[in-house]
Amino acid sequence: MTISVLDQVAKEKGLAVLGTGDFTHPGYFKELEEELEPLGNGLFVRPEGAGTKFILSAEISNIFSQRGKTYRVHTLVLAPDLGTVREINRVLSRRGNIYADGRPIFGFSVKELARLIREIDSRCLVIPAHAWTPWFSIFGAASGFDSLEEAFEEELEFIYAIETGLSSDPEMNWRLSALDSITLVSNSDAHSPAKIGREANAFEGEPSYEAISRAIREKSLLFTVEFYPEEGKYHYDGHRSCGVVFSPQETKAHKGLCPVCGQPLTIGVMHRVEELADRPPGFRPEGVPGSIHLVPLLEIIAEAEGVRPTAARVAKIYKQLITLGGSEFDILLRLSYQTLGEFVPERILEGIRRVREGRISVRPGYDGLYGEVRIFSEAPGPESSAQSGTSSPQLSLF
Ligand SMILES: [Zn+2]
Ligand SMILES: [Zn+2]
């Protein structure tokens, strides 16, 4: 995940702009300063590289007590220039150890983090990360708050967005009227190159820090690219070690306890959304950006070939297709079936067609275990009730 690798992989995925990640880490920040050239619009490129534009980003972990309860919240920060990052790092280094981890941990509240960043540079954006996951998020069952007001109080007016995370999608978040004024962003939260771009945000016009930040503040994203939320690690409730996976209703019927070990179940994202929602499933607020659900091309190839996504054959076919098609997003979203038919093997093309039309089935993820997508057959285990099997109008966005 060095800058040169990020630069190249973002191009293969079809991303115009990529977050650098980890700018709070002094070693990595030094690399950013040495390897990136400012474009003068708040974005950066690697000279003689693949052309990916970078936006300065970091994730911060706050673990803190408030009114007798412990909270653990991850937050994204976007910054407009290197000088601002230098100042953020200087201030944060006095409050904790920024050398220990790419995502440093602090003992003060998220509200204080928001204030501190805003006071350094009000052009920065502070965005609660993967907002619904149980252990480290703003709404998490075991870690978070019941509302953004409760978490940010008077700083709330400077919070413009939350990240829906892999286990939830905009459709789930639309069920909370409390989020109507909040922009829902989708990022890949990648910890390895292959996972870059599994979620993304589409903006209109020439990219610049100002344009991206304005679209987030004004809620004018074009659309987001989504993982099927069932595929995320915390969609349903359950116990991984006990092999128990429950829908929110089943968990309630069991009073939140595991029928195998008797301990409280890990409460997933769907359950928390159900708890805090004040609208029925399927509600769509007026004027919200659309969302497109995708399955990563590596997974489509793997299932078409009947092997694991990590198999060498899958990587080889992936490379060939990207070389011929331009990028992963070109292949998954932009190119017509006729064009794809000229270079994509038939069974993989059928997989792309099914993904585009939403004709797939997903075994929901739970308690840290990713869900499993099946494109050519039914997923084993309990079926989720979400998009799977419905023919979706998602491609009309293009
Ligand atoms: Zn995180
Ligand atoms: Zn158990």
PDB file of N, CA, C and O in Angstrom, residues 202 222-225 291-294 329-330 332-335 356 393-398:
ATOM      1  N   ALA A 202     -19.259   9.076  -6.703  1.00  0.00           N
ATOM      2  CA  ALA A 202     -19.183   9.722  -8.021  1.00  0.00           C
ATOM      3  C   ALA A 202     -19.556  11.189  -7.891  1.00  0.00           C
ATOM      4  O   ALA A 202     -20.594  11.529  -7.317  1.00  0.00           O
ATOM      5  N   LEU A 222     -23.169  12.624  -7.201  1.00  0.00           N
ATOM      6  CA  LEU A 222     -23.989  12.055  -8.276  1.00  0.00           C
ATOM      7  C   LEU A 222     -24.597  10.728  -7.825  1.00  0.00           C
ATOM      8  O   LEU A 222     -25.776  10.495  -7.956  1.00  0.00           O
ATOM      9  N   PHE A 223     -23.750   9.839  -7.335  1.00  0.00           N
ATOM     10  CA  PHE A 223     -24.216   8.554  -6.801  1.00  0.00           C
ATOM     11  C   PHE A 223     -23.055   7.891  -6.072  1.00  0.00           C
ATOM     12  O   PHE A 223     -21.917   8.377  -6.130  1.00  0.00           O
ATOM     13  N   THR A 224     -23.333   6.826  -5.373  1.00  0.00           N
ATOM     14  CA  THR A 224     -22.256   6.059  -4.746  1.00  0.00           C
ATOM     15  C   THR A 224     -22.248   4.646  -5.308  1.00  0.00           C
ATOM     16  O   THR A 224     -23.278   4.133  -5.749  1.00  0.00           O
ATOM     17  N   VAL A 225     -21.066   4.054  -5.311  1.00  0.00           N
ATOM     18  CA  VAL A 225     -20.910   2.653  -5.702  1.00  0.00           C
ATOM     19  C   VAL A 225     -20.824   1.834  -4.422  1.00  0.00           C
ATOM     20  O   VAL A 225     -20.027   2.146  -3.531  1.00  0.00           O
ATOM     21  N   SER A 291     -27.655   4.934  -5.761  1.00  0.00           N
ATOM     22  CA  SER A 291     -26.573   4.025  -5.388  1.00  0.00           C
ATOM     23  C   SER A 291     -26.574   2.829  -6.331  1.00  0.00           C
ATOM     24  O   SER A 291     -27.617   2.372  -6.770  1.00  0.00           O
ATOM     25  N   ILE A 292     -25.383   2.388  -6.655  1.00  0.00           N
ATOM     26  CA  ILE A 292     -25.211   1.245  -7.556  1.00  0.00           C
ATOM     27  C   ILE A 292     -24.505   0.146  -6.778  1.00  0.00           C
ATOM     28  O   ILE A 292     -23.466   0.386  -6.167  1.00  0.00           O
ATOM     29  N   HIS A 293     -25.075  -1.043  -6.773  1.00  0.00           N
ATOM     30  CA  HIS A 293     -24.468  -2.157  -6.033  1.00  0.00           C
ATOM     31  C   HIS A 293     -23.655  -3.037  -6.966  1.00  0.00           C
ATOM     32  O   HIS A 293     -24.145  -3.453  -8.006  1.00  0.00           O
ATOM     33  N   LEU A 294     -22.428  -3.298  -6.563  1.00  0.00           N
ATOM     34  CA  LEU A 294     -21.530  -4.093  -7.395  1.00  0.00           C
ATOM     35  C   LEU A 294     -20.903  -5.244  -6.614  1.00  0.00           C
ATOM     36  O   LEU A 294     -20.798  -5.189  -5.400  1.00  0.00           O
ATOM     37  N   PHE A 329     -14.022  -0.536 -13.297  1.00  0.00           N
ATOM     38  CA  PHE A 329     -15.317   0.160 -13.391  1.00  0.00           C
ATOM     39  C   PHE A 329     -15.813   0.234 -14.835  1.00  0.00           C
ATOM     40  O   PHE A 329     -17.013   0.178 -15.078  1.00  0.00           O
ATOM     41  N   ASP A 330     -14.879   0.359 -15.798  1.00  0.00           N
ATOM     42  CA  ASP A 330     -15.306   0.312 -17.204  1.00  0.00           C
ATOM     43  C   ASP A 330     -16.010  -1.008 -17.480  1.00  0.00           C
ATOM     44  O   ASP A 330     -17.068  -1.039 -18.106  1.00  0.00           O
ATOM     45  N   LEU A 332     -17.286  -3.276 -15.232  1.00  0.00           N
ATOM     46  CA  LEU A 332     -18.480  -3.556 -14.425  1.00  0.00           C
ATOM     47  C   LEU A 332     -19.642  -2.629 -14.761  1.00  0.00           C
ATOM     48  O   LEU A 332     -20.801  -3.019 -14.618  1.00  0.00           O
ATOM     49  N   LEU A 333     -19.337  -1.406 -15.171  1.00  0.00           N
ATOM     50  CA  LEU A 333     -20.394  -0.400 -15.277  1.00  0.00           C
ATOM     51  C   LEU A 333     -20.580   0.232 -16.647  1.00  0.00           C
ATOM     52  O   LEU A 333     -21.705   0.443 -17.084  1.00  0.00           O
ATOM     53  N   ARG A 334     -19.484   0.597 -17.309  1.00  0.00           N
ATOM     54  CA  ARG A 334     -19.622   1.513 -18.437  1.00  0.00           C
ATOM     55  C   ARG A 334     -19.796   0.830 -19.778  1.00  0.00           C
ATOM     56  O   ARG A 334     -20.590   1.259 -20.603  1.00  0.00           O
ATOM     57  N   LEU A 335     -19.022  -0.230 -20.031  1.00  0.00           N
ATOM     58  CA  LEU A 335     -18.998  -0.806 -21.378  1.00  0.00           C
ATOM     59  C   LEU A 335     -20.277  -1.572 -21.681  1.00  0.00           C
ATOM     60  O   LEU A 335     -20.858  -2.223 -20.807  1.00  0.00           O
ATOM     61  N   ARG A 356     -25.012  -6.595 -12.734  1.00  0.00           N
ATOM     62  CA  ARG A 356     -25.615  -5.328 -13.161  1.00  0.00           C
ATOM     63  C   ARG A 356     -27.115  -5.325 -12.920  1.00  0.00           C
ATOM     64  O   ARG A 356     -27.702  -4.305 -12.598  1.00  0.00           O
ATOM     65  N   PRO A 393     -32.964  -0.997 -11.070  1.00  0.00           N
ATOM     66  CA  PRO A 393     -32.849   0.039 -12.094  1.00  0.00           C
ATOM     67  C   PRO A 393     -31.503   0.736 -12.020  1.00  0.00           C
ATOM     68  O   PRO A 393     -31.333   1.825 -12.526  1.00  0.00           O
ATOM     69  N   GLN A 394     -30.512   0.080 -11.384  1.00  0.00           N
ATOM     70  CA  GLN A 394     -29.298   0.821 -11.049  1.00  0.00           C
ATOM     71  C   GLN A 394     -28.536   1.351 -12.266  1.00  0.00           C
ATOM     72  O   GLN A 394     -27.936   2.406 -12.213  1.00  0.00           O
ATOM     73  N   LEU A 395     -28.580   0.623 -13.379  1.00  0.00           N
ATOM     74  CA  LEU A 395     -27.776   1.084 -14.496  1.00  0.00           C
ATOM     75  C   LEU A 395     -28.319   2.336 -15.158  1.00  0.00           C
ATOM     76  O   LEU A 395     -27.605   3.009 -15.890  1.00  0.00           O
ATOM     77  N   SER A 396     -29.570   2.679 -14.884  1.00  0.00           N
ATOM     78  CA  SER A 396     -30.118   3.893 -15.480  1.00  0.00           C
ATOM     79  C   SER A 396     -29.328   5.121 -15.017  1.00  0.00           C
ATOM     80  O   SER A 396     -29.383   6.170 -15.635  1.00  0.00           O
ATOM     81  N   LEU A 397     -28.580   4.981 -13.931  1.00  0.00           N
ATOM     82  CA  LEU A 397     -27.732   6.075 -13.479  1.00  0.00           C
ATOM     83  C   LEU A 397     -26.667   6.410 -14.516  1.00  0.00           C
ATOM     84  O   LEU A 397     -26.120   7.490 -14.533  1.00  0.00           O
ATOM     85  N   PHE A 398     -26.363   5.450 -15.380  1.00  0.00           N
ATOM     86  CA  PHE A 398     -25.385   5.731 -16.438  1.00  0.00           C
ATOM     87  C   PHE A 398     -26.055   6.121 -17.751  1.00  0.00           C
ATOM     88  O   PHE A 398     -25.555   5.954 -18.791  1.00  0.00           O
TER      89      PHE A 398
END
